Amino acid sequence: MLVRAAPAVLLAAVLAAQDEPRWFKGNLHTHTLWSDGNELPELIVDWYKREGYHFLALSDHNVLAVGEKWVKVDTVIARGGRRSLAASKERFGEDFVETRTGADGKVEVRLKRLDEIRAVLEEPGRFLLIPAEEISDRYEKLPIHINATNVGEAIRPQGGGSVREVMRNNLRAVKEQAVRLARPILAHLNHPNFYWAITAEDLAHVVEERFFEVFNGHPEVHQLGDEHHAAIERIWDIANTLRIAELDAPPLYGFATDDSHNYHALNPNTALPGRGWVMVQAPQLTAEDLIASIEAGRFYASTGVTLDRVEFDGEELRVHIRGEPGVDYTTRFVGTRKGYDPASHPVVDAEGKEVRATRRYADEVGATLAEVGGTTPAYRVNGDELYVRAIVTSSRPHPRPTWEGQREQAWVQPVRPRRD
């Protein structure tokens, strides 16, 4: 049965002003028993709804929650769901859970389709389920996973002759379906440091990809990097510097997601729900409006810090933090200035062998431009910045930390100073 989160930050939709769109909270990376999650999908969706989320994408590996799928009850129990069937019956009624005896004599449970879960949990204006898929591909031994949100049909992994070609081929397949079905589909790259698969240079050069996970709550995705590999935030800054300065491409935007797989215990070494999300400012709670707002950059990523407003007039980036009593906030404004040192150097191990990793760049790439305390930090641009982004760090510990000492944070998307 799902474990309820500590009452840390429950976000209701807020109005920045009476005539402005609402903020909607959502998770775009969620796994269930349809692939390698360990809980019935209806119980996972019910947990997110009860915890104050407004939208959720179930993104199992290379499959949509459609058609018929039966799972052995022994498998559910082996993954930790000893009470899962009973919990679903208690929540949705005895008739909601369908079981049968399989050909081998084992009892099986039918997994609920997305449309069946929608019928009992969706509420207009309050809670939305969005069909999604984690397109799980690879190049040689490197995993390359791209989430497609609001898909109409499952997309087969496309393969390719390099990391970048695999990325491009799958992004092309997403775009082709969006055109064919006349529906917006949002594609974002997952966990670039998972098995050290994606470098900053890869992210920079695949300009077709506009979104990636700056925070992923899975404990095995190397969020902070290591002695040979850059941390995810460092990858973000390098990729955006290369995109803007050398490729004349738009900046990459960052999501925070759970990548949740484990729902039966609060073991920090597992992929728990409630670790990271996006806050999207949209006129209505529909997939179309949410995706349009995300594509326009009207969202931020969070692991607990709440923002009331983000404003940028071309000259000043202002962040309005919803402060909480007894909590301190520090905001770093980060960017790269024109004329930065473009030199980069390969990463080598102790034996001098080159490591597949983001190359090393000068410190002025993704430098801290200013650090400001309080709940209304602002940064006035000089005009020589290629981009500016902000990250707010709270003094409050994350209630479900992925690493020791993790604090609640929020990431504001990069903006470009006004050009003369």
PDB file of N, CA and C in Angstrom, residues 202-270:
ATOM      1  N   ASP A 202      26.339  16.270 -26.098  1.00  0.00           N
ATOM      2  CA  ASP A 202      25.209  15.592 -26.743  1.00  0.00           C
ATOM      3  C   ASP A 202      23.942  16.426 -26.604  1.00  0.00           C
ATOM      4  N   LEU A 203      23.672  16.876 -25.390  1.00  0.00           N
ATOM      5  CA  LEU A 203      22.475  17.684 -25.148  1.00  0.00           C
ATOM      6  C   LEU A 203      22.507  18.983 -25.934  1.00  0.00           C
ATOM      7  N   ALA A 204      23.672  19.570 -26.041  1.00  0.00           N
ATOM      8  CA  ALA A 204      23.775  20.832 -26.769  1.00  0.00           C
ATOM      9  C   ALA A 204      23.469  20.636 -28.251  1.00  0.00           C
ATOM     10  N   HIS A 205      24.034  19.605 -28.846  1.00  0.00           N
ATOM     11  CA  HIS A 205      23.971  19.461 -30.301  1.00  0.00           C
ATOM     12  C   HIS A 205      22.660  18.877 -30.798  1.00  0.00           C
ATOM     13  N   VAL A 206      21.942  18.154 -29.957  1.00  0.00           N
ATOM     14  CA  VAL A 206      20.630  17.670 -30.384  1.00  0.00           C
ATOM     15  C   VAL A 206      19.631  18.785 -30.078  1.00  0.00           C
ATOM     16  N   VAL A 207      19.634  19.794 -30.917  1.00  0.00           N
ATOM     17  CA  VAL A 207      18.852  21.002 -30.646  1.00  0.00           C
ATOM     18  C   VAL A 207      17.354  20.753 -30.781  1.00  0.00           C
ATOM     19  N   GLU A 208      16.984  19.611 -31.373  1.00  0.00           N
ATOM     20  CA  GLU A 208      15.564  19.274 -31.445  1.00  0.00           C
ATOM     21  C   GLU A 208      14.971  19.041 -30.063  1.00  0.00           C
ATOM     22  N   GLU A 209      15.827  18.667 -29.102  1.00  0.00           N
ATOM     23  CA  GLU A 209      15.363  18.461 -27.728  1.00  0.00           C
ATOM     24  C   GLU A 209      15.437  19.759 -26.958  1.00  0.00           C
ATOM     25  N   ARG A 210      14.303  20.182 -26.412  1.00  0.00           N
ATOM     26  CA  ARG A 210      14.248  21.453 -25.692  1.00  0.00           C
ATOM     27  C   ARG A 210      14.084  21.285 -24.185  1.00  0.00           C
ATOM     28  N   PHE A 211      13.898  20.030 -23.723  1.00  0.00           N
ATOM     29  CA  PHE A 211      13.612  19.817 -22.309  1.00  0.00           C
ATOM     30  C   PHE A 211      14.392  18.604 -21.796  1.00  0.00           C
ATOM     31  N   PHE A 212      14.804  18.684 -20.534  1.00  0.00           N
ATOM     32  CA  PHE A 212      15.481  17.546 -19.921  1.00  0.00           C
ATOM     33  C   PHE A 212      15.266  17.618 -18.409  1.00  0.00           C
ATOM     34  N   GLU A 213      15.682  16.572 -17.711  1.00  0.00           N
ATOM     35  CA  GLU A 213      15.495  16.514 -16.266  1.00  0.00           C
ATOM     36  C   GLU A 213      16.711  17.092 -15.548  1.00  0.00           C
ATOM     37  N   VAL A 214      16.547  18.292 -15.000  1.00  0.00           N
ATOM     38  CA  VAL A 214      17.608  18.868 -14.190  1.00  0.00           C
ATOM     39  C   VAL A 214      17.621  18.227 -12.808  1.00  0.00           C
ATOM     40  N   PHE A 215      16.464  17.677 -12.404  1.00  0.00           N
ATOM     41  CA  PHE A 215      16.405  16.877 -11.176  1.00  0.00           C
ATOM     42  C   PHE A 215      15.571  15.641 -11.440  1.00  0.00           C
ATOM     43  N   ASN A 216      16.100  14.488 -11.060  1.00  0.00           N
ATOM     44  CA  ASN A 216      15.395  13.212 -11.132  1.00  0.00           C
ATOM     45  C   ASN A 216      15.549  12.541  -9.775  1.00  0.00           C
ATOM     46  N   GLY A 217      14.422  12.122  -9.181  1.00  0.00           N
ATOM     47  CA  GLY A 217      14.440  11.614  -7.814  1.00  0.00           C
ATOM     48  C   GLY A 217      14.952  10.208  -7.633  1.00  0.00           C
ATOM     49  N   HIS A 218      15.279   9.510  -8.711  1.00  0.00           N
ATOM     50  CA  HIS A 218      15.808   8.152  -8.584  1.00  0.00           C
ATOM     51  C   HIS A 218      17.217   8.215  -7.998  1.00  0.00           C
ATOM     52  N   PRO A 219      17.533   7.402  -7.000  1.00  0.00           N
ATOM     53  CA  PRO A 219      18.855   7.504  -6.362  1.00  0.00           C
ATOM     54  C   PRO A 219      20.011   6.971  -7.199  1.00  0.00           C
ATOM     55  N   GLU A 220      19.739   6.379  -8.374  1.00  0.00           N
ATOM     56  CA  GLU A 220      20.815   5.773  -9.162  1.00  0.00           C
ATOM     57  C   GLU A 220      21.159   6.565 -10.420  1.00  0.00           C
ATOM     58  N   VAL A 221      20.741   7.825 -10.500  1.00  0.00           N
ATOM     59  CA  VAL A 221      20.966   8.573 -11.743  1.00  0.00           C
ATOM     60  C   VAL A 221      22.108   9.581 -11.635  1.00  0.00           C
ATOM     61  N   HIS A 222      22.880   9.521 -10.554  1.00  0.00           N
ATOM     62  CA  HIS A 222      24.096  10.340 -10.418  1.00  0.00           C
ATOM     63  C   HIS A 222      23.815  11.825 -10.582  1.00  0.00           C
ATOM     64  N   GLN A 223      22.868  12.310  -9.815  1.00  0.00           N
ATOM     65  CA  GLN A 223      22.489  13.720  -9.884  1.00  0.00           C
ATOM     66  C   GLN A 223      23.679  14.648  -9.666  1.00  0.00           C
ATOM     67  N   LEU A 224      24.544  14.301  -8.734  1.00  0.00           N
ATOM     68  CA  LEU A 224      25.651  15.181  -8.351  1.00  0.00           C
ATOM     69  C   LEU A 224      26.942  14.880  -9.102  1.00  0.00           C
ATOM     70  N   GLY A 225      26.911  13.927 -10.069  1.00  0.00           N
ATOM     71  CA  GLY A 225      28.118  13.586 -10.798  1.00  0.00           C
ATOM     72  C   GLY A 225      29.116  12.860  -9.918  1.00  0.00           C
ATOM     73  N   ASP A 226      30.359  12.798 -10.370  1.00  0.00           N
ATOM     74  CA  ASP A 226      31.442  12.220  -9.564  1.00  0.00           C
ATOM     75  C   ASP A 226      32.749  12.873  -9.980  1.00  0.00           C
ATOM     76  N   GLU A 227      33.870  12.261  -9.595  1.00  0.00           N
ATOM     77  CA  GLU A 227      35.154  12.905  -9.868  1.00  0.00           C
ATOM     78  C   GLU A 227      35.461  12.991 -11.359  1.00  0.00           C
ATOM     79  N   HIS A 228      34.784  12.190 -12.174  1.00  0.00           N
ATOM     80  CA  HIS A 228      35.047  12.207 -13.610  1.00  0.00           C
ATOM     81  C   HIS A 228      33.899  12.778 -14.435  1.00  0.00           C
ATOM     82  N   HIS A 229      32.728  12.947 -13.839  1.00  0.00           N
ATOM     83  CA  HIS A 229      31.541  13.343 -14.601  1.00  0.00           C
ATOM     84  C   HIS A 229      30.882  14.564 -13.958  1.00  0.00           C
ATOM     85  N   ALA A 230      30.398  15.458 -14.788  1.00  0.00           N
ATOM     86  CA  ALA A 230      29.779  16.694 -14.303  1.00  0.00           C
ATOM     87  C   ALA A 230      28.433  16.414 -13.648  1.00  0.00           C
ATOM     88  N   ALA A 231      28.091  17.223 -12.667  1.00  0.00           N
ATOM     89  CA  ALA A 231      26.757  17.175 -12.068  1.00  0.00           C
ATOM     90  C   ALA A 231      25.736  17.642 -13.097  1.00  0.00           C
ATOM     91  N   ILE A 232      24.477  17.283 -12.865  1.00  0.00           N
ATOM     92  CA  ILE A 232      23.437  17.590 -13.843  1.00  0.00           C
ATOM     93  C   ILE A 232      23.312  19.096 -14.072  1.00  0.00           C
ATOM     94  N   GLU A 233      23.366  19.890 -13.018  1.00  0.00           N
ATOM     95  CA  GLU A 233      23.254  21.343 -13.217  1.00  0.00           C
ATOM     96  C   GLU A 233      24.412  21.885 -14.046  1.00  0.00           C
ATOM     97  N   ARG A 234      25.593  21.328 -13.831  1.00  0.00           N
ATOM     98  CA  ARG A 234      26.745  21.751 -14.629  1.00  0.00           C
ATOM     99  C   ARG A 234      26.540  21.386 -16.099  1.00  0.00           C
ATOM    100  N   ILE A 235      25.990  20.204 -16.344  1.00  0.00           N
ATOM    101  CA  ILE A 235      25.668  19.803 -17.716  1.00  0.00           C
ATOM    102  C   ILE A 235      24.702  20.799 -18.346  1.00  0.00           C
ATOM    103  N   TRP A 236      23.698  21.224 -17.584  1.00  0.00           N
ATOM    104  CA  TRP A 236      22.714  22.178 -18.082  1.00  0.00           C
ATOM    105  C   TRP A 236      23.386  23.464 -18.555  1.00  0.00           C
ATOM    106  N   ASP A 237      24.288  23.999 -17.724  1.00  0.00           N
ATOM    107  CA  ASP A 237      24.927  25.267 -18.073  1.00  0.00           C
ATOM    108  C   ASP A 237      25.867  25.136 -19.264  1.00  0.00           C
ATOM    109  N   ILE A 238      26.602  24.039 -19.318  1.00  0.00           N
ATOM    110  CA  ILE A 238      27.495  23.844 -20.463  1.00  0.00           C
ATOM    111  C   ILE A 238      26.684  23.706 -21.747  1.00  0.00           C
ATOM    112  N   ALA A 239      25.634  22.892 -21.693  1.00  0.00           N
ATOM    113  CA  ALA A 239      24.805  22.680 -22.888  1.00  0.00           C
ATOM    114  C   ALA A 239      24.181  23.989 -23.359  1.00  0.00           C
ATOM    115  N   ASN A 240      23.676  24.797 -22.442  1.00  0.00           N
ATOM    116  CA  ASN A 240      23.051  26.055 -22.853  1.00  0.00           C
ATOM    117  C   ASN A 240      24.068  27.055 -23.376  1.00  0.00           C
ATOM    118  N   THR A 241      25.247  27.058 -22.798  1.00  0.00           N
ATOM    119  CA  THR A 241      26.295  27.942 -23.313  1.00  0.00           C
ATOM    120  C   THR A 241      26.643  27.573 -24.756  1.00  0.00           C
ATOM    121  N   LEU A 242      26.822  26.293 -25.007  1.00  0.00           N
ATOM    122  CA  LEU A 242      27.137  25.844 -26.361  1.00  0.00           C
ATOM    123  C   LEU A 242      25.991  26.131 -27.326  1.00  0.00           C
ATOM    124  N   ARG A 243      24.766  25.877 -26.878  1.00  0.00           N
ATOM    125  CA  ARG A 243      23.607  26.117 -27.752  1.00  0.00           C
ATOM    126  C   ARG A 243      23.517  27.573 -28.184  1.00  0.00           C
ATOM    127  N   ILE A 244      23.641  28.472 -27.232  1.00  0.00           N
ATOM    128  CA  ILE A 244      23.419  29.883 -27.527  1.00  0.00           C
ATOM    129  C   ILE A 244      24.616  30.499 -28.248  1.00  0.00           C
ATOM    130  N   ALA A 245      25.825  30.229 -27.735  1.00  0.00           N
ATOM    131  CA  ALA A 245      27.009  30.909 -28.270  1.00  0.00           C
ATOM    132  C   ALA A 245      27.505  30.313 -29.572  1.00  0.00           C
ATOM    133  N   GLU A 246      27.388  28.992 -29.722  1.00  0.00           N
ATOM    134  CA  GLU A 246      28.022  28.343 -30.870  1.00  0.00           C
ATOM    135  C   GLU A 246      27.030  27.780 -31.880  1.00  0.00           C
ATOM    136  N   LEU A 247      25.825  27.447 -31.441  1.00  0.00           N
ATOM    137  CA  LEU A 247      24.873  26.788 -32.333  1.00  0.00           C
ATOM    138  C   LEU A 247      23.681  27.664 -32.688  1.00  0.00           C
ATOM    139  N   ASP A 248      23.620  28.857 -32.097  1.00  0.00           N
ATOM    140  CA  ASP A 248      22.507  29.783 -32.346  1.00  0.00           C
ATOM    141  C   ASP A 248      21.166  29.078 -32.162  1.00  0.00           C
ATOM    142  N   ALA A 249      21.045  28.344 -31.054  1.00  0.00           N
ATOM    143  CA  ALA A 249      19.842  27.552 -30.762  1.00  0.00           C
ATOM    144  C   ALA A 249      19.224  28.024 -29.454  1.00  0.00           C
ATOM    145  N   PRO A 250      17.937  27.774 -29.278  1.00  0.00           N
ATOM    146  CA  PRO A 250      17.283  28.168 -28.025  1.00  0.00           C
ATOM    147  C   PRO A 250      17.839  27.389 -26.842  1.00  0.00           C
ATOM    148  N   PRO A 251      17.735  27.939 -25.637  1.00  0.00           N
ATOM    149  CA  PRO A 251      18.234  27.229 -24.463  1.00  0.00           C
ATOM    150  C   PRO A 251      17.378  26.011 -24.123  1.00  0.00           C
ATOM    151  N   LEU A 252      17.978  25.142 -23.346  1.00  0.00           N
ATOM    152  CA  LEU A 252      17.327  23.938 -22.855  1.00  0.00           C
ATOM    153  C   LEU A 252      16.617  24.274 -21.547  1.00  0.00           C
ATOM    154  N   TYR A 253      15.383  23.788 -21.374  1.00  0.00           N
ATOM    155  CA  TYR A 253      14.617  23.991 -20.146  1.00  0.00           C
ATOM    156  C   TYR A 253      14.687  22.749 -19.269  1.00  0.00           C
ATOM    157  N   GLY A 254      14.572  22.947 -17.949  1.00  0.00           N
ATOM    158  CA  GLY A 254      14.767  21.859 -17.003  1.00  0.00           C
ATOM    159  C   GLY A 254      13.518  21.476 -16.230  1.00  0.00           C
ATOM    160  N   PHE A 255      13.270  20.166 -16.127  1.00  0.00           N
ATOM    161  CA  PHE A 255      12.180  19.609 -15.327  1.00  0.00           C
ATOM    162  C   PHE A 255      12.736  19.020 -14.035  1.00  0.00           C
ATOM    163  N   ALA A 256      11.879  18.912 -13.033  1.00  0.00           N
ATOM    164  CA  ALA A 256      12.124  18.050 -11.878  1.00  0.00           C
ATOM    165  C   ALA A 256      11.061  16.959 -11.905  1.00  0.00           C
ATOM    166  N   THR A 257      11.479  15.712 -11.717  1.00  0.00           N
ATOM    167  CA  THR A 257      10.555  14.586 -11.764  1.00  0.00           C
ATOM    168  C   THR A 257      10.894  13.590 -10.664  1.00  0.00           C
ATOM    169  N   ASP A 258       9.928  12.712 -10.393  1.00  0.00           N
ATOM    170  CA  ASP A 258      10.149  11.644  -9.416  1.00  0.00           C
ATOM    171  C   ASP A 258      10.906  10.462 -10.019  1.00  0.00           C
ATOM    172  N   ASP A 259      10.519  10.042 -11.229  1.00  0.00           N
ATOM    173  CA  ASP A 259      10.959   8.750 -11.753  1.00  0.00           C
ATOM    174  C   ASP A 259      10.647   7.675 -10.711  1.00  0.00           C
ATOM    175  N   SER A 260       9.444   7.748 -10.168  1.00  0.00           N
ATOM    176  CA  SER A 260       9.080   6.879  -9.043  1.00  0.00           C
ATOM    177  C   SER A 260       8.821   5.452  -9.508  1.00  0.00           C
ATOM    178  N   HIS A 261       9.334   4.496  -8.714  1.00  0.00           N
ATOM    179  CA  HIS A 261       9.130   3.070  -8.944  1.00  0.00           C
ATOM    180  C   HIS A 261       8.631   2.361  -7.689  1.00  0.00           C
ATOM    181  N   ASN A 262       8.955   2.915  -6.518  1.00  0.00           N
ATOM    182  CA  ASN A 262       8.776   2.211  -5.250  1.00  0.00           C
ATOM    183  C   ASN A 262       7.790   2.953  -4.355  1.00  0.00           C
ATOM    184  N   TYR A 263       6.747   2.240  -3.904  1.00  0.00           N
ATOM    185  CA  TYR A 263       5.636   2.894  -3.208  1.00  0.00           C
ATOM    186  C   TYR A 263       5.261   2.234  -1.886  1.00  0.00           C
ATOM    187  N   HIS A 264       6.068   1.280  -1.401  1.00  0.00           N
ATOM    188  CA  HIS A 264       5.659   0.515  -0.234  1.00  0.00           C
ATOM    189  C   HIS A 264       6.472   0.803   1.022  1.00  0.00           C
ATOM    190  N   ALA A 265       7.521   1.567   0.930  1.00  0.00           N
ATOM    191  CA  ALA A 265       8.341   1.875   2.105  1.00  0.00           C
ATOM    192  C   ALA A 265       9.070   3.184   1.850  1.00  0.00           C
ATOM    193  N   LEU A 266       9.508   3.813   2.947  1.00  0.00           N
ATOM    194  CA  LEU A 266      10.211   5.088   2.826  1.00  0.00           C
ATOM    195  C   LEU A 266      11.727   4.896   2.831  1.00  0.00           C
ATOM    196  N   ASN A 267      12.202   3.885   2.138  1.00  0.00           N
ATOM    197  CA  ASN A 267      13.631   3.634   2.026  1.00  0.00           C
ATOM    198  C   ASN A 267      14.248   4.669   1.091  1.00  0.00           C
ATOM    199  N   PRO A 268      15.140   5.528   1.589  1.00  0.00           N
ATOM    200  CA  PRO A 268      15.683   6.589   0.731  1.00  0.00           C
ATOM    201  C   PRO A 268      16.508   6.077  -0.429  1.00  0.00           C
ATOM    202  N   ASN A 269      16.921   4.810  -0.381  1.00  0.00           N
ATOM    203  CA  ASN A 269      17.720   4.248  -1.453  1.00  0.00           C
ATOM    204  C   ASN A 269      16.876   3.692  -2.592  1.00  0.00           C
ATOM    205  N   THR A 270      15.562   3.912  -2.529  1.00  0.00           N
ATOM    206  CA  THR A 270      14.682   3.485  -3.605  1.00  0.00           C
ATOM    207  C   THR A 270      14.063   4.709  -4.275  1.00  0.00           C
TER     208      THR A 270
END
